[in-house]
XYZ file of C-alpha atoms in Angstrom:
695
model
C -25.194 1.485 -25.891
C -28.230 -0.726 -25.183
C -30.450 1.946 -26.687
C -28.980 1.588 -30.153
C -29.307 -2.196 -29.894
C -33.054 -1.946 -29.271
C -33.389 0.742 -31.876
C -31.515 -1.290 -34.476
C -33.634 -4.353 -33.870
C -36.754 -2.213 -34.051
C -35.629 -0.976 -37.432
C -34.929 -4.521 -38.555
C -38.464 -5.525 -37.560
C -39.899 -2.707 -39.666
C -37.741 -3.765 -42.600
C -38.852 -7.359 -42.137
C -42.528 -6.400 -42.277
C -41.953 -4.421 -45.434
C -40.112 -7.302 -47.048
C -42.674 -9.955 -46.177
C -45.618 -7.784 -47.121
C -44.085 -6.952 -50.493
C -42.957 -10.432 -51.473
C -45.871 -11.114 -53.817
C -46.144 -7.661 -55.368
C -42.698 -6.133 -55.806
C -39.425 -7.348 -57.380
C -36.655 -8.313 -54.958
C -34.382 -5.373 -55.781
C -37.253 -2.980 -55.149
C -37.874 -4.631 -51.799
C -34.190 -4.156 -50.892
C -34.355 -0.461 -51.792
C -37.451 0.202 -49.713
C -36.111 -1.805 -46.761
C -32.785 0.044 -46.779
C -34.576 3.381 -46.923
C -36.805 2.547 -43.956
C -33.840 1.327 -41.906
C -31.962 4.563 -42.748
C -34.947 6.504 -41.366
C -34.958 4.469 -38.165
C -31.225 4.643 -37.460
C -30.389 8.023 -38.981
C -27.506 6.423 -40.908
C -26.803 5.401 -44.453
C -27.974 1.806 -44.916
C -27.385 -0.387 -47.980
C -28.601 -3.840 -48.944
C -26.259 -4.624 -51.790
C -26.913 -8.317 -52.304
C -29.734 -10.573 -53.400
C -33.090 -10.601 -51.625
C -34.685 -14.061 -51.599
C -38.144 -14.936 -50.248
C -38.927 -18.173 -48.391
C -42.430 -19.648 -48.420
C -41.965 -23.056 -46.819
C -41.735 -24.332 -44.105
C -41.950 -20.743 -42.876
C -42.616 -17.353 -44.409
C -39.449 -15.328 -44.540
C -36.828 -13.404 -46.462
C -33.030 -13.354 -46.698
C -31.246 -10.132 -47.724
C -27.519 -10.222 -48.393
C -24.907 -7.491 -48.107
C -26.214 -5.366 -45.179
C -24.157 -2.266 -44.359
C -24.911 0.445 -41.759
C -22.476 3.331 -41.910
C -20.424 5.013 -39.206
C -19.891 8.817 -39.025
C -17.142 10.148 -41.304
C -14.855 10.926 -38.356
C -14.965 7.278 -37.197
C -12.999 5.933 -40.169
C -13.837 3.662 -43.082
C -15.177 0.701 -41.104
C -19.014 0.607 -41.031
C -21.001 0.426 -37.814
C -22.518 -2.893 -38.963
C -21.522 -4.977 -41.949
C -23.194 -8.408 -42.300
C -23.092 -11.092 -44.932
C -26.860 -11.537 -44.706
C -29.998 -10.592 -42.811
C -32.529 -13.384 -42.456
C -36.000 -13.279 -40.909
C -38.915 -15.619 -40.298
C -42.632 -14.784 -39.915
C -45.139 -17.425 -38.731
C -47.743 -18.262 -41.396
C -50.405 -18.148 -38.707
C -49.520 -14.538 -37.874
C -49.411 -13.517 -41.545
C -52.788 -15.107 -42.322
C -54.306 -13.507 -39.234
C -52.947 -10.087 -40.202
C -50.698 -9.887 -37.168
C -47.325 -8.150 -37.302
C -45.077 -10.602 -35.481
C -41.526 -11.736 -36.220
C -40.513 -15.222 -35.154
C -36.778 -14.871 -35.784
C -34.236 -12.382 -37.146
C -30.686 -13.532 -37.850
C -27.588 -11.473 -38.640
C -25.041 -13.728 -40.324
C -21.321 -12.982 -39.818
C -21.794 -9.361 -38.797
C -18.836 -7.070 -38.111
C -19.707 -4.347 -35.595
C -17.297 -1.438 -35.096
C -17.812 1.118 -32.319
C -15.555 4.185 -32.131
C -15.102 6.826 -29.423
C -13.475 10.061 -30.612
C -10.836 11.930 -28.625
C -13.395 14.713 -27.992
C -15.938 12.273 -26.522
C -18.189 11.707 -29.542
C -19.357 8.126 -30.054
C -20.210 6.455 -33.330
C -23.202 4.571 -31.924
C -25.112 7.756 -31.055
C -27.979 8.066 -33.555
C -28.679 11.775 -33.227
C -28.783 14.190 -36.147
C -25.103 15.006 -35.771
C -24.246 11.459 -36.736
C -26.277 11.410 -39.944
C -24.154 11.564 -43.144
C -24.729 14.337 -45.601
C -27.627 13.665 -47.939
C -29.405 11.239 -45.624
C -32.522 12.518 -43.915
C -32.902 11.381 -40.345
C -36.670 10.987 -40.340
C -37.969 10.877 -43.935
C -37.506 8.738 -47.011
C -36.553 9.839 -50.499
C -37.603 6.544 -52.076
C -41.130 5.879 -53.326
C -43.009 3.109 -51.551
C -43.459 0.059 -53.704
C -46.891 -0.341 -55.290
C -49.127 -2.410 -53.132
C -46.772 -2.120 -50.148
C -48.411 -1.490 -46.806
C -46.212 0.644 -44.599
C -46.474 0.759 -40.856
C -46.906 4.194 -39.228
C -44.238 5.294 -36.797
C -46.799 5.298 -34.024
C -47.140 1.554 -34.458
C -43.461 0.913 -33.829
C -44.103 -0.390 -30.337
C -46.710 -2.813 -31.721
C -44.353 -3.924 -34.467
C -41.424 -4.511 -32.098
C -42.357 -8.077 -31.208
C -39.513 -10.472 -31.907
C -39.664 -14.048 -30.731
C -35.936 -14.480 -31.386
C -33.111 -12.383 -32.827
C -29.799 -14.059 -33.502
C -26.240 -13.054 -34.365
C -24.095 -15.795 -35.832
C -20.311 -15.725 -36.336
C -20.022 -12.036 -35.495
C -17.050 -9.813 -34.730
C -17.068 -6.776 -32.430
C -14.391 -4.064 -32.337
C -14.186 -1.091 -29.974
C -11.691 1.726 -30.637
C -10.928 4.670 -28.337
C -9.146 7.296 -30.430
C -8.269 9.307 -27.321
C -6.551 6.617 -25.250
C -5.635 4.229 -28.052
C -7.452 1.334 -26.306
C -8.796 -1.429 -28.519
C -11.153 -4.272 -27.619
C -11.840 -7.126 -30.026
C -14.537 -9.761 -29.610
C -14.561 -12.650 -32.086
C -16.805 -15.647 -32.703
C -19.811 -13.706 -31.401
C -22.935 -15.858 -31.271
C -25.927 -14.345 -29.505
C -29.656 -14.950 -29.259
C -32.111 -12.254 -28.165
C -35.766 -12.615 -27.274
C -37.678 -9.311 -27.387
C -41.437 -9.891 -27.126
C -43.948 -7.072 -27.475
C -44.553 -7.209 -23.743
C -42.548 -8.611 -20.875
C -38.932 -9.371 -20.322
C -36.142 -9.683 -22.877
C -33.512 -12.393 -22.687
C -30.024 -12.529 -24.120
C -27.828 -15.622 -24.356
C -24.576 -15.816 -26.225
C -20.908 -16.614 -26.421
C -17.831 -14.877 -27.746
C -14.045 -14.856 -27.628
C -12.544 -11.798 -25.916
C -8.795 -11.384 -26.248
C -8.453 -15.121 -26.767
C -10.751 -16.129 -23.888
C -14.164 -17.702 -24.447
C -17.103 -16.018 -22.645
C -20.705 -17.113 -22.128
C -23.463 -14.619 -21.263
C -26.997 -15.263 -20.045
C -29.088 -12.207 -19.103
C -32.694 -11.204 -18.495
C -34.003 -7.623 -18.780
C -37.311 -7.148 -17.002
C -38.524 -4.060 -18.925
C -36.377 -3.493 -22.032
C -38.489 -0.639 -23.402
C -38.264 1.300 -20.189
C -34.525 0.662 -20.129
C -34.042 1.880 -23.726
C -36.064 4.984 -22.922
C -33.686 5.979 -20.125
C -35.531 4.326 -17.251
C -34.617 1.619 -14.754
C -35.249 -2.077 -15.293
C -34.702 -5.226 -13.285
C -31.735 -7.161 -14.656
C -30.191 -10.521 -13.916
C -27.003 -11.544 -15.688
C -24.504 -14.393 -15.553
C -21.113 -14.208 -17.249
C -18.870 -17.258 -17.389
C -15.385 -17.749 -18.759
C -12.592 -20.267 -18.365
C -11.083 -18.196 -15.536
C -14.208 -17.494 -13.495
C -17.814 -16.396 -13.243
C -19.734 -13.190 -12.447
C -23.386 -12.813 -11.400
C -25.580 -9.710 -11.019
C -29.125 -9.505 -9.692
C -30.646 -6.055 -9.320
C -31.686 -3.000 -11.304
C -29.852 -0.969 -13.914
C -30.198 2.010 -16.243
C -28.313 3.263 -19.275
C -26.886 6.372 -17.525
C -24.995 4.083 -16.555
C -26.333 3.242 -13.119
C -27.158 0.052 -11.274
C -27.920 -1.345 -7.830
C -27.943 -4.972 -6.796
C -26.064 -8.013 -5.597
C -22.808 -8.707 -7.402
C -20.836 -11.958 -7.086
C -17.476 -12.664 -8.737
C -15.266 -15.714 -8.342
C -12.277 -15.787 -10.661
C -8.797 -17.145 -11.135
C -8.321 -14.832 -14.157
C -10.062 -11.442 -14.266
C -8.422 -10.340 -17.519
C -11.380 -11.041 -19.839
C -13.850 -9.324 -17.533
C -11.653 -6.237 -17.151
C -11.128 -6.140 -20.931
C -14.875 -5.793 -21.405
C -14.840 -2.849 -19.001
C -11.966 -1.222 -20.883
C -9.304 -1.940 -18.256
C -6.148 -4.051 -18.182
C -5.411 -6.738 -15.628
C -2.931 -5.362 -13.053
C 0.098 -7.356 -11.948
C -1.239 -8.385 -8.556
C 1.190 -9.640 -5.906
C 0.931 -13.139 -4.543
C -1.613 -13.178 -1.737
C -3.533 -10.250 -3.255
C -5.633 -11.992 -5.907
C -2.953 -13.281 -8.248
C -4.323 -16.852 -8.011
C -7.949 -16.274 -6.989
C -10.252 -13.343 -6.398
C -13.737 -13.688 -4.941
C -16.178 -10.861 -4.259
C -19.775 -10.530 -3.138
C -21.816 -7.612 -1.908
C -24.522 -5.054 -2.551
C -23.139 -2.601 -5.107
C -24.671 0.704 -6.219
C -23.433 2.915 -9.059
C -25.251 6.245 -9.275
C -25.781 8.317 -12.405
C -23.351 10.886 -10.916
C -20.582 8.280 -10.964
C -20.312 7.455 -7.245
C -19.924 3.805 -6.258
C -21.157 2.360 -2.960
C -20.558 -1.068 -1.428
C -22.380 -2.503 1.558
C -21.889 -5.899 3.142
C -18.970 -6.646 0.874
C -16.877 -9.796 1.214
C -13.530 -9.908 -0.596
C -11.331 -12.963 -0.966
C -7.755 -12.414 -2.169
C -6.128 -15.810 -2.516
C -6.286 -16.990 1.121
C -7.156 -13.562 2.580
C -10.786 -12.815 3.522
C -11.920 -9.234 4.247
C -15.227 -7.517 5.003
C -15.773 -4.182 3.220
C -18.053 -1.163 3.408
C -16.858 1.467 0.950
C -17.891 4.649 -0.837
C -16.052 5.835 -3.949
C -16.826 9.337 -5.212
C -15.357 11.096 -8.259
C -12.811 13.851 -7.691
C -11.206 16.581 -9.755
C -7.841 14.758 -9.850
C -8.572 11.249 -8.559
C -11.374 9.298 -6.869
C -11.949 9.481 -3.123
C -12.387 6.200 -1.230
C -13.942 6.162 2.229
C -14.905 3.192 4.333
C -13.972 0.395 6.684
C -12.075 -2.870 6.156
C -11.980 -5.721 8.638
C -10.905 -9.327 8.695
C -9.066 -12.102 10.447
C -5.796 -11.752 8.484
C -4.211 -9.232 6.139
C -0.857 -10.002 4.535
C 1.141 -7.038 3.244
C 3.236 -7.700 0.110
C 6.992 -7.522 0.550
C 9.405 -5.700 -1.760
C 9.375 -8.689 -4.122
C 5.635 -8.398 -4.676
C 4.543 -11.446 -2.673
C 2.490 -11.614 0.475
C 3.579 -13.895 3.297
C 2.071 -17.374 3.394
C -0.522 -17.854 6.127
C 0.904 -18.873 9.492
C 0.317 -22.467 10.513
C -1.683 -22.489 13.685
C -3.453 -19.715 15.520
C -2.304 -16.818 17.588
C -1.471 -13.263 16.775
C 2.013 -13.120 18.225
C 5.004 -13.956 16.044
C 7.509 -16.523 17.148
C 11.141 -15.897 16.319
C 12.217 -17.796 13.251
C 15.782 -16.562 12.985
C 16.799 -15.941 9.416
C 13.422 -16.676 7.852
C 12.174 -13.108 8.038
C 12.487 -10.390 5.434
C 14.615 -8.402 7.844
C 17.157 -11.209 7.959
C 17.303 -11.249 4.187
C 17.837 -7.510 4.134
C 20.732 -7.880 6.552
C 22.637 -10.225 4.301
C 26.106 -9.579 2.990
C 24.624 -8.006 -0.135
C 23.253 -5.096 1.906
C 20.029 -3.197 1.417
C 18.281 -3.451 -1.942
C 18.900 -0.731 -4.523
C 15.829 -1.627 -6.570
C 13.653 1.492 -7.060
C 10.573 1.588 -4.837
C 7.475 2.235 -6.962
C 5.159 4.742 -5.231
C 2.916 5.458 -8.225
C 0.078 3.608 -6.509
C -0.064 6.376 -3.880
C -1.453 8.705 -6.559
C -4.201 6.389 -7.852
C -6.824 7.496 -5.310
C -7.340 9.600 -2.217
C -8.619 7.659 0.769
C -9.901 7.757 4.341
C -10.060 4.203 5.660
C -10.331 2.393 8.975
C -8.623 -0.998 9.130
C -9.265 -3.559 11.858
C -7.779 -7.054 11.547
C -6.924 -9.798 13.976
C -3.555 -10.504 12.338
C -1.400 -8.225 10.198
C 1.552 -9.777 8.368
C 4.330 -8.164 6.368
C 8.119 -7.773 6.083
C 8.562 -11.037 7.969
C 6.601 -9.744 10.989
C 3.245 -10.893 12.377
C 1.248 -8.384 14.423
C -2.241 -8.135 15.850
C -4.894 -7.452 16.710
C -4.487 -4.200 14.762
C -6.595 -1.085 14.415
C -5.397 1.898 12.410
C -6.638 4.768 10.284
C -5.202 5.493 6.857
C -5.387 8.866 5.128
C -4.089 9.138 1.558
C -4.012 12.532 -0.146
C -2.195 13.293 -3.407
C 0.511 10.687 -2.870
C 0.985 11.176 0.903
C -0.070 8.271 3.119
C -0.541 8.807 6.866
C -1.130 5.751 9.048
C -2.366 6.628 12.519
C -1.792 3.499 14.576
C -4.334 3.457 17.366
C -3.159 0.122 18.709
C -1.394 -2.935 17.350
C -0.692 -5.938 19.518
C 2.867 -6.963 18.778
C 5.145 -9.612 20.278
C 3.267 -9.602 23.558
C 3.317 -5.782 23.754
C 1.720 -2.771 22.075
C 2.705 -0.594 19.118
C 1.210 2.893 18.676
C 2.077 6.100 16.880
C 2.198 7.386 13.314
C 3.840 6.231 10.096
C 4.026 8.527 7.052
C 4.972 7.607 3.469
C 5.247 10.640 1.186
C 5.613 10.046 -2.544
C 5.465 13.699 -3.576
C 8.675 14.662 -5.355
C 10.449 11.453 -4.363
C 9.962 9.033 -1.500
C 10.308 9.935 2.161
C 9.335 7.893 5.215
C 8.789 9.227 8.743
C 8.082 7.224 11.885
C 6.966 8.397 15.319
C 6.377 5.165 17.181
C 6.205 3.792 20.705
C 6.779 0.086 21.247
C 5.900 -0.964 24.783
C 6.752 -4.160 26.694
C 7.572 -6.422 23.743
C 9.258 -9.832 23.685
C 12.698 -9.025 22.290
C 13.788 -12.399 20.949
C 11.117 -12.948 18.272
C 11.003 -9.240 17.439
C 14.714 -8.974 16.614
C 14.730 -12.395 14.961
C 12.008 -11.337 12.508
C 13.266 -7.807 11.913
C 17.026 -8.350 11.762
C 17.666 -12.076 11.990
C 19.196 -11.639 15.470
C 17.938 -14.226 17.964
C 20.408 -13.904 20.866
C 18.604 -11.349 23.011
C 16.115 -12.519 25.640
C 13.762 -10.467 27.762
C 11.223 -7.694 27.335
C 11.636 -4.021 26.564
C 10.202 -0.731 25.334
C 11.428 1.873 22.894
C 10.507 5.192 21.356
C 11.576 6.174 17.845
C 11.323 9.379 15.805
C 13.150 8.913 12.490
C 12.989 10.394 8.983
C 14.413 8.753 5.851
C 14.531 10.038 2.261
C 15.336 7.993 -0.844
C 13.833 6.117 -3.771
C 15.318 2.740 -2.784
C 15.889 0.888 0.475
C 19.659 1.452 0.504
C 19.290 5.218 0.095
C 16.522 5.362 2.693
C 18.578 3.539 5.319
C 21.633 5.697 4.613
C 19.670 8.913 5.135
C 18.051 8.261 8.517
C 17.844 11.277 10.846
C 16.256 11.414 14.274
C 16.440 10.090 17.797
C 15.204 7.340 20.050
C 15.527 5.629 23.404
C 14.996 2.179 24.818
C 14.802 0.427 28.162
C 14.983 -3.327 28.715
C 13.981 -5.283 31.786
C 15.565 -8.455 33.146
C 16.982 -10.605 30.368
C 20.027 -12.240 28.835
C 22.294 -12.239 25.787
C 22.787 -15.739 24.432
C 26.154 -16.800 23.021
C 28.074 -14.123 24.923
C 29.493 -14.578 28.453
C 30.980 -11.172 29.302
C 31.726 -12.004 32.909
C 33.444 -15.278 32.000
C 35.455 -13.708 29.202
C 36.827 -11.046 31.540
C 37.462 -13.261 34.536
C 39.325 -15.783 32.369
C 40.912 -13.249 30.014
C 39.714 -15.486 27.166
C 37.624 -13.964 24.303
C 36.567 -17.460 23.205
C 35.266 -18.401 26.643
C 31.655 -19.551 26.564
C 30.984 -21.169 29.888
C 27.954 -23.207 30.813
C 24.989 -21.842 28.847
C 27.113 -19.045 27.317
C 24.785 -16.305 28.545
C 25.171 -12.776 29.824
C 22.372 -12.168 32.320
C 21.319 -8.598 33.168
C 18.807 -6.798 35.381
C 18.185 -3.879 33.060
C 19.515 -1.964 30.049
C 18.890 1.671 29.017
C 20.228 3.990 26.353
C 19.483 7.065 24.255
C 20.406 7.117 20.565
C 20.633 9.630 17.727
C 20.504 9.057 13.965
C 22.512 11.073 11.459
C 22.983 10.169 7.782
C 22.078 6.566 8.442
C 24.398 6.145 11.459
C 23.008 5.467 14.940
C 25.239 6.856 17.726
C 25.104 6.274 21.455
C 27.326 7.180 24.435
C 25.233 6.344 27.509
C 24.425 2.654 27.313
C 24.206 1.142 30.781
C 23.613 -2.483 31.731
C 23.120 -3.473 35.358
C 23.712 -7.098 36.317
C 24.261 -9.217 39.445
C 27.872 -9.768 38.389
C 28.596 -6.061 37.792
C 27.734 -3.476 35.211
C 28.404 -2.638 31.561
C 28.643 0.765 29.942
C 28.809 1.273 26.211
C 29.357 3.794 23.458
C 29.803 3.646 19.714
C 28.144 3.697 16.316
C 25.901 1.410 14.298
C 26.011 2.216 10.575
C 22.523 1.195 9.482
C 23.112 2.088 5.834
C 26.286 -0.008 5.602
C 25.018 -2.645 8.072
C 28.190 -2.452 10.180
C 29.018 -2.059 13.890
C 31.743 -0.220 15.764
C 30.758 -0.401 19.410
C 32.675 -0.688 22.664
C 31.259 -2.294 25.814
C 33.090 -1.799 29.078
C 32.059 -4.396 31.661
C 32.942 -3.962 35.320
C 32.957 -7.515 36.656
C 32.934 -7.886 40.452
C 35.642 -10.097 41.922
C 34.906 -12.424 44.768
C 37.365 -10.679 47.077
C 36.283 -7.370 48.604
C 33.887 -6.656 45.709
C 36.642 -5.190 43.574
C 35.710 -4.625 39.924
C 37.709 -5.891 36.989
C 37.205 -3.786 33.847
C 38.050 -5.191 30.402
C 36.518 -3.375 27.401
C 34.890 -5.505 24.663
C 34.989 -4.293 21.047
C 32.178 -5.332 18.655
C 33.019 -4.540 15.011
C 32.259 -5.717 11.490
C 29.069 -6.599 9.651
C 25.723 -7.375 11.208
C 25.773 -10.824 9.654
C 29.170 -11.790 11.127
C 30.341 -9.391 13.850
C 33.721 -9.674 15.548
C 33.611 -9.684 19.372
C 36.972 -9.371 21.158
C 38.610 -7.693 24.166
C 39.845 -4.228 23.253
C 43.457 -4.684 24.407
C 44.594 -1.442 22.811
C 41.923 0.486 24.651
C 42.801 -1.445 27.826
C 46.483 -0.512 27.383
C 45.512 3.102 26.895
C 43.433 2.927 30.066
C 46.316 1.339 32.036
C 48.725 3.960 30.688
C 46.320 6.692 31.734
C 45.939 5.115 35.180
C 49.770 4.838 35.585
C 50.147 8.449 34.537
C 47.508 9.421 37.068
C 49.339 7.366 39.762
C 52.697 9.003 39.000
C 51.068 12.396 38.947
C 49.481 11.669 42.322
C 52.829 10.521 43.778
C 54.612 13.627 42.490
C 51.856 15.798 43.876
C 52.151 14.020 47.219
C 55.917 14.638 47.333
C 55.374 18.288 46.450
C 52.729 18.589 49.116
C 55.087 17.004 51.719
C 57.939 19.372 50.810
C 55.574 22.323 50.962
C 54.436 21.178 54.419
C 58.070 20.829 55.614
C 58.967 24.323 54.393
C 55.854 25.721 55.980
C 56.759 24.066 59.321
C 60.298 25.431 59.164
C 59.043 28.948 58.438
C 56.574 28.706 61.285
C 59.297 27.622 63.745
C 61.481 30.592 62.780
C 58.593 32.978 63.277
C 57.800 31.495 66.659
C 61.446 31.763 67.667
C 61.766 35.360 66.515
C 58.467 36.539 67.904
C 58.117 34.231 70.822
C 54.820 32.946 69.511
C 53.433 29.430 69.679
C 52.048 28.999 66.150
C 51.530 25.401 65.001
C 49.936 23.622 62.003
C 46.505 23.921 63.573
C 46.736 27.700 63.985
C 44.373 29.424 61.638
C 45.340 32.448 59.594
C 42.948 34.656 61.545
C 44.314 33.483 64.888
C 47.886 34.093 63.725
C 46.977 37.583 62.566
C 45.297 38.404 65.898
C 48.326 37.130 67.837
C 50.770 39.176 65.736
C 48.674 42.315 66.215
C 48.619 41.713 70.000
C 52.392 41.282 70.157
C 52.948 44.400 68.050
C 50.736 46.476 70.354
C 52.588 45.219 73.420
C 55.957 46.012 71.837
C 54.790 49.505 70.925
C 53.625 50.147 74.453
C 57.038 49.100 75.904
C 58.871 51.408 73.517
C 56.621 54.347 74.437
C 57.165 53.823 78.175
C 60.936 53.849 77.663
C 60.691 57.178 75.855
C 58.790 58.629 78.774
C 61.465 57.434 81.211
C 59.381 54.864 82.829
C 60.449 51.349 83.531
């Protein structure tokens, strides 16, 4: 776009020379005709000067031409490329008398500039032959030169293009994109350009963009090289009511640039509007109130963007960045590293947590202040749709290292993880995150393809349970340290659906600790569910359990708690989707006498926010009934066994009497069989001897 600016001003210089040189020899309307023809040659567009042309002789030599119009291509609509109330120029008398071609000042008064981009990519500010209207020659004139007029050869254009000052006053700029429907309007455009024959060009101006006033001050080291497609040193400063931007480096019209960029803004909207983008709805803590950026930025002609030594401030968050952004077939690819002291993740309401007061990277339990506590309220999980469209904006391979990571009411750190984002699927490989005095590691996957799904495969080792559960679920009664493993998958487009779909498994093991507000041993010993006792604590040596998840319900049947006062076993269900409990604990409390155990089951039911804890008398009655049945069955079996023994003894006595044996209860079956066989052999021998007549 800069090329047509230089080219237009070059054409205006040529027109100015023609006008001034012809003032004393040609009528004003003839001057206007020749000037319009020469400008048409320069720009390759239809140009008209429809108004009066008036010379000025004192205090400076000059001319004012009214009614300037430079046409747009037919496809761009009826609005001209440039339409100005007047074109005014000044030539120093000293330069005119010396025969020099030098313009002191050119002014466009109340111009309206309209740039159009077609849906097929054509642009109205391209001055090639394709943009020339029918009947207008791109490089020759159909008008006769005025008598006595001295024209400047094309080869002298560089010598002619010496403008001390060019000015736009009260202008209006409009940009239309017919493909996307985007429209950018700039009003109250006042600009001043210095374009000497040699050396740097300067631009200073102000305008109103979408209702916001902007001020620009820029310096172009080699404008002719820049307009010819080369690279030039550029410094620029842009100021508006909501911030400021500075650039110091080199740039080309490809577009490409490399240099130091600094931005400090409370409102980026005007700046993004200039770039053809809309201001996103940033969450609190992510630049909603203030955004600051500095770093060495490079944009190549191929469209890749590179950042080195970047520093990003998002409200009260400060991050160091090294990034590379390359174009892709479907979306850009972002690679790089991000580091900082603190990173706050926005919650479901779009706000990032406020910075913690005081240092340290380990969260302290705050009870119901966390997001988890809010989620566990009587209203249940939120049914607001979770927007995952941002997962499809870019692909990414990033390394994140921060001292403190905050989100969902939880503070973690130091944290180091790798993030891979591909076509809407985010994979977070957690190398190590310090959390609540322990360590978190594993993988977390968020998949937005065809609906939202979330998968976790995490190990949490040796964490402080009280602050962890207080922040996650608003539960601050558990003391001690523990570890857990979790492999869970959830599917759903809102939090309620996700929590009601959980599938997977897990396990946990806790070391020495206590449950505050619950005295199991005292409740059982005193048969009083309201018993609290001194301190109201249930102390334990260890707890272990394995759990399964199915359709949002966590089930367990092997909970075991070992304690100095006895043991507790447990089984039941925790409905995570409905936020309810139905769990039975069975303590075995040791009595002082003979170490006998007293077992009274405890039933925990109701909502997470207000659970009911009471002895399960029905279950206890069922247990007692089962024990009585077992006792009666044992007594009946004992009586049957005694009767069977009596009958067996009676039968044995009869056998002994009949056979003359000495069988008793201790005689084994084999011994009895051997004895019977011996007696039978002896009896057979006696009978045989009698048959033979022997005594």
